[in-house]
mmCIF file of N, CA and C in Angstrom:
data_model
loop_
_atom_site.group_PDB
_atom_site.id
_atom_site.type_symbol
_atom_site.label_atom_id
_atom_site.label_comp_id
_atom_site.label_asym_id
_atom_site.label_seq_id
_atom_site.Cartn_x
_atom_site.Cartn_y
_atom_site.Cartn_z
ATOM 1 N N MET A 3 101.655 116.657 77.197
ATOM 2 C CA MET A 3 101.533 116.497 78.627
ATOM 3 C C MET A 3 102.145 115.170 79.081
ATOM 4 N N CYS A 4 101.880 114.110 78.334
ATOM 5 C CA CYS A 4 102.371 112.781 78.687
ATOM 6 C C CYS A 4 103.486 112.395 77.716
ATOM 7 N N CYS A 5 104.611 111.923 78.250
ATOM 8 C CA CYS A 5 105.714 111.549 77.359
ATOM 9 C C CYS A 5 105.984 110.050 77.364
ATOM 10 N N ASP A 6 105.313 109.306 78.266
ATOM 11 C CA ASP A 6 105.551 107.877 78.340
ATOM 12 C C ASP A 6 104.366 107.215 79.031
ATOM 13 N N ALA A 7 104.097 105.958 78.675
ATOM 14 C CA ALA A 7 102.991 105.226 79.294
ATOM 15 C C ALA A 7 103.235 103.736 79.174
ATOM 16 N N ALA A 8 102.670 102.997 80.134
ATOM 17 C CA ALA A 8 102.761 101.537 80.109
ATOM 18 C C ALA A 8 101.523 100.956 80.769
ATOM 19 N N ILE A 9 101.176 99.746 80.370
ATOM 20 C CA ILE A 9 100.107 98.994 81.028
ATOM 21 C C ILE A 9 100.771 97.749 81.604
ATOM 22 N N ILE A 10 100.559 97.549 82.909
ATOM 23 C CA ILE A 10 101.186 96.439 83.608
ATOM 24 C C ILE A 10 100.125 95.628 84.343
ATOM 25 N N THR A 11 100.497 94.422 84.742
ATOM 26 C CA THR A 11 99.614 93.579 85.542
ATOM 27 C C THR A 11 100.422 92.993 86.695
ATOM 28 N N ASN A 12 99.716 92.482 87.690
ATOM 29 C CA ASN A 12 100.387 91.998 88.887
ATOM 30 C C ASN A 12 100.413 90.474 88.999
ATOM 31 N N SER A 13 99.679 89.768 88.163
ATOM 32 C CA SER A 13 99.660 88.317 88.319
ATOM 33 C C SER A 13 99.775 87.608 86.983
ATOM 34 N N PRO A 14 100.957 87.301 86.530
ATOM 35 C CA PRO A 14 102.244 87.611 87.165
ATOM 36 C C PRO A 14 102.646 89.059 86.886
ATOM 37 N N PRO A 15 103.627 89.593 87.647
ATOM 38 C CA PRO A 15 104.082 90.972 87.396
ATOM 39 C C PRO A 15 104.652 91.065 85.985
ATOM 40 N N TRP A 16 103.985 91.828 85.141
ATOM 41 C CA TRP A 16 104.351 91.799 83.731
ATOM 42 C C TRP A 16 104.021 93.115 83.063
ATOM 43 N N LEU A 17 104.862 93.496 82.140
ATOM 44 C CA LEU A 17 104.618 94.652 81.288
ATOM 45 C C LEU A 17 103.802 94.162 80.103
ATOM 46 N N LEU A 18 102.581 94.662 79.943
ATOM 47 C CA LEU A 18 101.706 94.221 78.859
ATOM 48 C C LEU A 18 101.860 95.065 77.603
ATOM 49 N N ALA A 19 102.040 96.370 77.787
ATOM 50 C CA ALA A 19 102.167 97.285 76.645
ATOM 51 C C ALA A 19 102.886 98.541 77.111
ATOM 52 N N SER A 20 103.576 99.194 76.191
ATOM 53 C CA SER A 20 104.247 100.445 76.536
ATOM 54 C C SER A 20 104.486 101.270 75.282
ATOM 55 N N TYR A 21 104.754 102.536 75.512
ATOM 56 C CA TYR A 21 105.101 103.447 74.427
ATOM 57 C C TYR A 21 106.524 103.100 73.996
ATOM 58 N N PRO A 22 106.723 102.726 72.738
ATOM 59 C CA PRO A 22 108.036 102.226 72.315
ATOM 60 C C PRO A 22 109.161 103.254 72.381
ATOM 61 N N GLU A 23 108.837 104.536 72.366
ATOM 62 C CA GLU A 23 109.878 105.571 72.360
ATOM 63 C C GLU A 23 110.223 106.059 73.764
ATOM 64 N N GLY A 24 109.529 105.529 74.768
ATOM 65 C CA GLY A 24 109.767 105.979 76.132
ATOM 66 C C GLY A 24 110.733 105.080 76.879
ATOM 67 N N ASN A 25 110.764 105.233 78.213
ATOM 68 C CA ASN A 25 111.629 104.410 79.051
ATOM 69 C C ASN A 25 110.869 103.335 79.814
ATOM 70 N N LEU A 26 109.555 103.476 79.942
ATOM 71 C CA LEU A 26 108.794 102.540 80.759
ATOM 72 C C LEU A 26 108.785 101.119 80.191
ATOM 73 N N PHE A 27 109.180 100.948 78.938
ATOM 74 C CA PHE A 27 109.286 99.599 78.383
ATOM 75 C C PHE A 27 110.378 98.811 79.110
ATOM 76 N N GLN A 28 111.212 99.515 79.888
ATOM 77 C CA GLN A 28 112.294 98.882 80.632
ATOM 78 C C GLN A 28 111.880 98.477 82.052
ATOM 79 N N LEU A 29 110.587 98.632 82.385
ATOM 80 C CA LEU A 29 110.117 98.201 83.706
ATOM 81 C C LEU A 29 110.437 96.726 83.916
ATOM 82 N N THR A 30 111.005 96.401 85.072
ATOM 83 C CA THR A 30 111.336 95.007 85.364
ATOM 84 C C THR A 30 110.220 94.358 86.176
ATOM 85 N N GLN A 31 110.222 93.035 86.210
ATOM 86 C CA GLN A 31 109.230 92.319 87.016
ATOM 87 C C GLN A 31 109.361 92.705 88.487
ATOM 88 N N GLU A 32 110.584 92.843 88.968
ATOM 89 C CA GLU A 32 110.802 93.219 90.370
ATOM 90 C C GLU A 32 110.238 94.610 90.659
ATOM 91 N N GLU A 33 110.465 95.572 89.757
ATOM 92 C CA GLU A 33 109.927 96.927 89.945
ATOM 93 C C GLU A 33 108.401 96.903 89.965
ATOM 94 N N ILE A 34 107.799 96.134 89.085
ATOM 95 C CA ILE A 34 106.338 96.026 89.028
ATOM 96 C C ILE A 34 105.814 95.399 90.311
ATOM 97 N N GLN A 35 106.480 94.351 90.787
ATOM 98 C CA GLN A 35 106.074 93.692 92.033
ATOM 99 C C GLN A 35 106.091 94.663 93.202
ATOM 100 N N ILE A 36 107.151 95.436 93.326
ATOM 101 C CA ILE A 36 107.273 96.402 94.423
ATOM 102 C C ILE A 36 106.210 97.487 94.294
ATOM 103 N N LEU A 37 106.015 98.004 93.082
ATOM 104 C CA LEU A 37 105.030 99.064 92.847
ATOM 105 C C LEU A 37 103.621 98.617 93.218
ATOM 106 N N LEU A 38 103.280 97.368 92.892
ATOM 107 C CA LEU A 38 101.903 96.911 93.044
ATOM 108 C C LEU A 38 101.651 96.071 94.302
ATOM 109 N N ALA A 39 102.675 95.817 95.102
ATOM 110 C CA ALA A 39 102.498 94.999 96.312
ATOM 111 C C ALA A 39 101.480 95.654 97.245
ATOM 112 N N ARG A 40 100.590 94.844 97.801
ATOM 113 C CA ARG A 40 99.586 95.368 98.740
ATOM 114 C C ARG A 40 100.153 95.474 100.151
ATOM 115 N N GLU A 41 101.165 94.696 100.458
ATOM 116 C CA GLU A 41 101.769 94.692 101.793
ATOM 117 C C GLU A 41 103.007 95.596 101.829
ATOM 118 N N GLY A 42 103.238 96.239 102.966
ATOM 119 C CA GLY A 42 104.447 97.032 103.170
ATOM 120 C C GLY A 42 104.523 98.308 102.355
ATOM 121 N N ARG A 43 103.379 98.852 101.975
ATOM 122 C CA ARG A 43 103.363 100.036 101.111
ATOM 123 C C ARG A 43 103.924 101.275 101.808
ATOM 124 N N GLU A 44 103.793 101.329 103.146
ATOM 125 C CA GLU A 44 104.256 102.515 103.865
ATOM 126 C C GLU A 44 105.764 102.722 103.708
ATOM 127 N N LYS A 45 106.529 101.652 103.521
ATOM 128 C CA LYS A 45 107.980 101.810 103.366
ATOM 129 C C LYS A 45 108.347 102.469 102.038
ATOM 130 N N LEU A 46 107.427 102.454 101.075
ATOM 131 C CA LEU A 46 107.696 103.119 99.796
ATOM 132 C C LEU A 46 107.855 104.628 99.974
ATOM 133 N N PHE A 47 107.160 105.193 100.990
ATOM 134 C CA PHE A 47 107.296 106.633 101.258
ATOM 135 C C PHE A 47 108.709 106.963 101.725
ATOM 136 N N LEU A 48 109.313 106.063 102.470
ATOM 137 C CA LEU A 48 110.659 106.285 103.003
ATOM 138 C C LEU A 48 111.740 105.937 101.992
ATOM 139 N N GLN A 49 111.576 104.806 101.323
ATOM 140 C CA GLN A 49 112.622 104.298 100.433
ATOM 141 C C GLN A 49 112.489 104.778 98.997
ATOM 142 N N GLY A 50 111.287 105.200 98.618
ATOM 143 C CA GLY A 50 111.054 105.523 97.218
ATOM 144 C C GLY A 50 110.925 104.244 96.417
ATOM 145 N N ILE A 51 110.899 104.391 95.127
ATOM 146 C CA ILE A 51 110.742 103.236 94.244
ATOM 147 C C ILE A 51 111.484 103.519 92.944
ATOM 148 N N THR A 52 111.945 102.472 92.312
ATOM 149 C CA THR A 52 112.626 102.609 91.026
ATOM 150 C C THR A 52 111.699 102.107 89.934
ATOM 151 N N LEU A 53 111.531 102.918 88.890
ATOM 152 C CA LEU A 53 110.712 102.547 87.735
ATOM 153 C C LEU A 53 111.568 102.659 86.482
ATOM 154 N N ALA A 54 111.767 101.547 85.810
ATOM 155 C CA ALA A 54 112.578 101.514 84.591
ATOM 156 C C ALA A 54 113.963 102.110 84.844
ATOM 157 N N GLY A 55 114.511 101.821 86.035
ATOM 158 C CA GLY A 55 115.839 102.299 86.388
ATOM 159 C C GLY A 55 115.897 103.726 86.894
ATOM 160 N N THR A 56 114.760 104.418 86.984
ATOM 161 C CA THR A 56 114.716 105.800 87.456
ATOM 162 C C THR A 56 114.153 105.842 88.868
ATOM 163 N N LYS A 57 114.904 106.434 89.786
ATOM 164 C CA LYS A 57 114.471 106.540 91.179
ATOM 165 C C LYS A 57 113.329 107.554 91.282
ATOM 166 N N CYS A 58 112.274 107.180 92.007
ATOM 167 C CA CYS A 58 111.107 108.046 92.171
ATOM 168 C C CYS A 58 110.748 108.198 93.645
ATOM 169 N N LEU A 59 110.220 109.350 93.981
ATOM 170 C CA LEU A 59 109.678 109.606 95.314
ATOM 171 C C LEU A 59 108.180 109.357 95.268
ATOM 172 N N LEU A 60 107.652 108.702 96.283
ATOM 173 C CA LEU A 60 106.210 108.487 96.377
ATOM 174 C C LEU A 60 105.581 109.712 97.025
ATOM 175 N N ILE A 61 104.657 110.350 96.324
ATOM 176 C CA ILE A 61 103.995 111.569 96.809
ATOM 177 C C ILE A 61 102.667 111.226 97.478
ATOM 178 N N ARG A 62 101.853 110.417 96.820
ATOM 179 C CA ARG A 62 100.523 110.060 97.327
ATOM 180 C C ARG A 62 100.215 108.630 96.899
ATOM 181 N N ASP A 63 99.707 107.825 97.838
ATOM 182 C CA ASP A 63 99.399 106.431 97.518
ATOM 183 C C ASP A 63 97.957 106.108 97.865
ATOM 184 N N ASN A 64 97.108 106.135 96.863
ATOM 185 C CA ASN A 64 95.709 105.720 96.996
ATOM 186 C C ASN A 64 95.401 104.620 95.979
ATOM 187 N N LEU A 65 96.433 103.860 95.605
ATOM 188 C CA LEU A 65 96.288 102.867 94.548
ATOM 189 C C LEU A 65 95.214 101.836 94.883
ATOM 190 N N TYR A 66 95.111 101.478 96.164
ATOM 191 C CA TYR A 66 94.125 100.478 96.566
ATOM 192 C C TYR A 66 93.001 101.090 97.397
ATOM 193 N N THR A 67 92.764 102.404 97.221
ATOM 194 C CA THR A 67 91.650 103.092 97.871
ATOM 195 C C THR A 67 90.483 103.133 96.893
ATOM 196 N N GLU A 68 89.394 102.466 97.255
ATOM 197 C CA GLU A 68 88.223 102.382 96.374
ATOM 198 C C GLU A 68 87.758 103.775 95.967
ATOM 199 N N GLY A 69 87.508 103.954 94.679
ATOM 200 C CA GLY A 69 87.020 105.236 94.167
ATOM 201 C C GLY A 69 88.131 106.181 93.741
ATOM 202 N N ASN A 70 89.358 105.941 94.182
ATOM 203 C CA ASN A 70 90.487 106.781 93.788
ATOM 204 C C ASN A 70 91.439 105.965 92.924
ATOM 205 N N ASN A 71 92.016 104.931 93.510
ATOM 206 C CA ASN A 71 92.862 103.971 92.798
ATOM 207 C C ASN A 71 94.018 104.600 92.030
ATOM 208 N N THR A 72 94.663 105.613 92.621
ATOM 209 C CA THR A 72 95.808 106.237 91.963
ATOM 210 C C THR A 72 97.007 106.322 92.903
ATOM 211 N N MET A 73 98.162 106.459 92.298
ATOM 212 C CA MET A 73 99.410 106.671 93.017
ATOM 213 C C MET A 73 100.163 107.767 92.273
ATOM 214 N N ASP A 74 100.693 108.733 93.019
ATOM 215 C CA ASP A 74 101.450 109.829 92.419
ATOM 216 C C ASP A 74 102.901 109.748 92.863
ATOM 217 N N LEU A 75 103.793 109.844 91.890
ATOM 218 C CA LEU A 75 105.227 109.799 92.155
ATOM 219 C C LEU A 75 105.894 110.943 91.405
ATOM 220 N N ARG A 76 107.154 111.179 91.728
ATOM 221 C CA ARG A 76 107.953 112.181 91.021
ATOM 222 C C ARG A 76 109.360 111.624 90.877
ATOM 223 N N THR A 77 109.909 111.724 89.656
ATOM 224 C CA THR A 77 111.280 111.265 89.456
ATOM 225 C C THR A 77 112.205 112.145 90.282
ATOM 226 N N LYS A 78 113.334 111.582 90.671
ATOM 227 C CA LYS A 78 114.233 112.329 91.553
ATOM 228 C C LYS A 78 115.650 112.299 91.015
ATOM 229 N N GLY A 79 116.372 113.382 91.274
ATOM 230 C CA GLY A 79 117.785 113.420 90.944
ATOM 231 C C GLY A 79 118.105 113.412 89.471
ATOM 232 N N GLN A 80 117.189 113.862 88.660
ATOM 233 C CA GLN A 80 117.425 113.874 87.220
ATOM 234 C C GLN A 80 118.011 115.226 86.803
ATOM 235 N N SER A 81 119.066 115.190 86.013
ATOM 236 C CA SER A 81 119.697 116.434 85.568
ATOM 237 C C SER A 81 118.751 117.230 84.675
ATOM 238 N N ARG A 82 117.825 116.532 84.026
ATOM 239 C CA ARG A 82 116.901 117.221 83.118
ATOM 240 C C ARG A 82 115.672 117.761 83.845
ATOM 241 N N GLY A 83 115.627 117.610 85.172
ATOM 242 C CA GLY A 83 114.466 118.061 85.949
ATOM 243 C C GLY A 83 113.558 116.889 86.266
ATOM 244 N N SER A 84 112.756 117.039 87.309
ATOM 245 C CA SER A 84 111.897 115.926 87.722
ATOM 246 C C SER A 84 110.624 115.882 86.883
ATOM 247 N N GLN A 85 110.004 114.701 86.883
ATOM 248 C CA GLN A 85 108.777 114.499 86.122
ATOM 249 C C GLN A 85 107.753 113.805 87.009
ATOM 250 N N GLU A 86 106.494 114.143 86.797
ATOM 251 C CA GLU A 86 105.396 113.495 87.514
ATOM 252 C C GLU A 86 105.131 112.129 86.903
ATOM 253 N N VAL A 87 104.754 111.180 87.760
ATOM 254 C CA VAL A 87 104.365 109.839 87.313
ATOM 255 C C VAL A 87 103.065 109.499 88.037
ATOM 256 N N THR A 88 102.090 108.986 87.318
ATOM 257 C CA THR A 88 100.817 108.573 87.907
ATOM 258 C C THR A 88 100.543 107.129 87.535
ATOM 259 N N ALA A 89 100.094 106.348 88.515
ATOM 260 C CA ALA A 89 99.657 104.977 88.264
ATOM 261 C C ALA A 89 98.184 104.886 88.638
ATOM 262 N N VAL A 90 97.396 104.210 87.807
ATOM 263 C CA VAL A 90 95.959 104.048 88.041
ATOM 264 C C VAL A 90 95.617 102.564 87.957
ATOM 265 N N HIS A 91 94.867 102.080 88.939
ATOM 266 C CA HIS A 91 94.409 100.682 88.962
ATOM 267 C C HIS A 91 93.100 100.610 88.176
ATOM 268 N N ILE A 92 93.081 99.759 87.134
ATOM 269 C CA ILE A 92 91.899 99.596 86.278
ATOM 270 C C ILE A 92 91.613 98.105 86.162
ATOM 271 N N GLU A 93 90.564 97.644 86.831
ATOM 272 C CA GLU A 93 90.223 96.221 86.758
ATOM 273 C C GLU A 93 91.424 95.381 87.176
ATOM 274 N N SER A 94 91.961 94.579 86.249
ATOM 275 C CA SER A 94 93.096 93.715 86.575
ATOM 276 C C SER A 94 94.416 94.252 86.022
ATOM 277 N N VAL A 95 94.405 95.456 85.479
ATOM 278 C CA VAL A 95 95.625 96.065 84.946
ATOM 279 C C VAL A 95 95.852 97.429 85.587
ATOM 280 N N TYR A 96 97.033 97.960 85.340
ATOM 281 C CA TYR A 96 97.418 99.260 85.884
ATOM 282 C C TYR A 96 98.011 100.088 84.750
ATOM 283 N N LEU A 97 97.623 101.344 84.691
ATOM 284 C CA LEU A 97 98.170 102.286 83.717
ATOM 285 C C LEU A 97 99.204 103.139 84.436
ATOM 286 N N VAL A 98 100.406 103.224 83.885
ATOM 287 C CA VAL A 98 101.452 104.078 84.433
ATOM 288 C C VAL A 98 101.750 105.139 83.379
ATOM 289 N N MET A 99 101.634 106.413 83.758
ATOM 290 C CA MET A 99 101.885 107.511 82.821
ATOM 291 C C MET A 99 102.938 108.450 83.392
ATOM 292 N N MET A 100 103.850 108.889 82.543
ATOM 293 C CA MET A 100 104.879 109.848 82.950
ATOM 294 C C MET A 100 104.642 111.151 82.200
ATOM 295 N N GLY A 101 104.585 112.243 82.953
ATOM 296 C CA GLY A 101 104.373 113.553 82.352
ATOM 297 C C GLY A 101 105.646 114.129 81.771
ATOM 298 N N GLN A 102 105.474 115.014 80.808
ATOM 299 C CA GLN A 102 106.629 115.726 80.275
ATOM 300 C C GLN A 102 107.192 116.614 81.373
ATOM 301 N N LYS A 103 108.440 116.968 81.255
ATOM 302 C CA LYS A 103 109.077 117.859 82.215
ATOM 303 C C LYS A 103 108.241 119.129 82.339
ATOM 304 N N GLY A 104 107.946 119.532 83.561
ATOM 305 C CA GLY A 104 107.173 120.750 83.801
ATOM 306 C C GLY A 104 105.676 120.519 83.941
ATOM 307 N N THR A 105 105.195 119.324 83.593
ATOM 308 C CA THR A 105 103.767 119.022 83.745
ATOM 309 C C THR A 105 103.455 118.798 85.213
ATOM 310 N N GLU A 106 102.425 119.464 85.702
ATOM 311 C CA GLU A 106 102.008 119.317 87.102
ATOM 312 C C GLU A 106 101.257 118.005 87.286
ATOM 313 N N GLY A 107 101.148 117.567 88.538
ATOM 314 C CA GLY A 107 100.502 116.301 88.854
ATOM 315 C C GLY A 107 99.020 116.267 88.558
ATOM 316 N N GLU A 108 98.307 117.375 88.836
ATOM 317 C CA GLU A 108 96.849 117.366 88.663
ATOM 318 C C GLU A 108 96.419 117.152 87.214
ATOM 319 N N PRO A 109 96.976 117.887 86.241
ATOM 320 C CA PRO A 109 96.582 117.624 84.845
ATOM 321 C C PRO A 109 96.950 116.208 84.391
ATOM 322 N N LEU A 110 98.080 115.688 84.868
ATOM 323 C CA LEU A 110 98.470 114.328 84.510
ATOM 324 C C LEU A 110 97.485 113.327 85.106
ATOM 325 N N ASN A 111 97.065 113.568 86.352
ATOM 326 C CA ASN A 111 96.061 112.717 86.991
ATOM 327 C C ASN A 111 94.762 112.711 86.190
ATOM 328 N N LEU A 112 94.316 113.885 85.776
ATOM 329 C CA LEU A 112 93.078 113.979 84.998
ATOM 330 C C LEU A 112 93.199 113.203 83.689
ATOM 331 N N LYS A 113 94.336 113.318 83.027
ATOM 332 C CA LYS A 113 94.569 112.587 81.774
ATOM 333 C C LYS A 113 94.592 111.083 82.049
ATOM 334 N N ALA A 114 95.214 110.675 83.153
ATOM 335 C CA ALA A 114 95.269 109.250 83.508
ATOM 336 C C ALA A 114 93.867 108.712 83.791
ATOM 337 N N PHE A 115 93.037 109.499 84.512
ATOM 338 C CA PHE A 115 91.652 109.081 84.777
ATOM 339 C C PHE A 115 90.872 108.943 83.481
ATOM 340 N N GLU A 116 91.087 109.869 82.556
ATOM 341 C CA GLU A 116 90.411 109.828 81.256
ATOM 342 C C GLU A 116 90.818 108.562 80.491
ATOM 343 N N MET A 117 92.112 108.278 80.451
ATOM 344 C CA MET A 117 92.598 107.077 79.764
ATOM 345 C C MET A 117 92.073 105.820 80.457
ATOM 346 N N ALA A 118 92.047 105.823 81.787
ATOM 347 C CA ALA A 118 91.550 104.675 82.547
ATOM 348 C C ALA A 118 90.087 104.409 82.211
ATOM 349 N N SER A 119 89.325 105.469 82.043
ATOM 350 C CA SER A 119 87.916 105.335 81.689
ATOM 351 C C SER A 119 87.762 104.646 80.335
ATOM 352 N N TYR A 120 88.588 105.042 79.358
ATOM 353 C CA TYR A 120 88.549 104.405 78.034
ATOM 354 C C TYR A 120 88.914 102.923 78.139
ATOM 355 N N ILE A 121 89.944 102.618 78.908
ATOM 356 C CA ILE A 121 90.389 101.229 79.053
ATOM 357 C C ILE A 121 89.310 100.395 79.745
ATOM 358 N N ARG A 122 88.737 100.941 80.813
ATOM 359 C CA ARG A 122 87.678 100.240 81.564
ATOM 360 C C ARG A 122 86.503 99.939 80.636
ATOM 361 N N GLU A 123 86.105 100.927 79.830
ATOM 362 C CA GLU A 123 84.996 100.757 78.890
ATOM 363 C C GLU A 123 85.322 99.682 77.856
ATOM 364 N N ALA A 124 86.547 99.684 77.345
ATOM 365 C CA ALA A 124 86.956 98.682 76.356
ATOM 366 C C ALA A 124 86.938 97.281 76.964
ATOM 367 N N ILE A 125 87.384 97.157 78.215
ATOM 368 C CA ILE A 125 87.367 95.857 78.898
ATOM 369 C C ILE A 125 85.932 95.365 79.030
ATOM 370 N N HIS A 126 85.032 96.245 79.458
ATOM 371 C CA HIS A 126 83.633 95.853 79.646
ATOM 372 C C HIS A 126 82.963 95.488 78.324
ATOM 373 N N GLN A 127 83.257 96.234 77.263
ATOM 374 C CA GLN A 127 82.686 95.917 75.954
ATOM 375 C C GLN A 127 83.213 94.574 75.471
ATOM 376 N N HIS A 128 84.490 94.334 75.682
ATOM 377 C CA HIS A 128 85.087 93.059 75.265
ATOM 378 C C HIS A 128 84.458 91.901 76.036
ATOM 379 N N MET A 129 84.293 92.063 77.330
ATOM 380 C CA MET A 129 83.733 90.994 78.173
ATOM 381 C C MET A 129 82.253 90.752 77.855
ATOM 382 N N ALA A 130 81.564 91.769 77.382
ATOM 383 C CA ALA A 130 80.132 91.632 77.057
ATOM 384 C C ALA A 130 79.927 90.684 75.860
ATOM 385 N N HIS A 131 80.962 90.526 75.050
ATOM 386 C CA HIS A 131 80.843 89.655 73.870
ATOM 387 C C HIS A 131 81.058 88.187 74.200
ATOM 388 N N PHE A 132 81.377 87.881 75.457
ATOM 389 C CA PHE A 132 81.636 86.483 75.831
ATOM 390 C C PHE A 132 80.498 85.903 76.622
#
């Protein structure tokens, strides 16, 4: 279902971890800044966004909506077909997941929420030891 994933942060805009065989390891600081900016988000619907050099259309933006914290995108103009992309805000990091070609947004969202839950739990367990 998922063919690529990355964990990014916004302060500073940085790629923390990624799947080595995917493309998201190529995310730039500028792309991360644009993706995670709190201001001017409405223009992303019109202009789209580039992730790791791949142009994406913004489908749904609830990244900073309490209780949802997700953003749905779709790659555009790819000869191999478009792919769903989901970003989830988890504490101070963000999980970005790209679905395999043909994967619908809803199953990818569910998988992203599941992964976010594991990450959130790991963060809390780690912080409990300090």
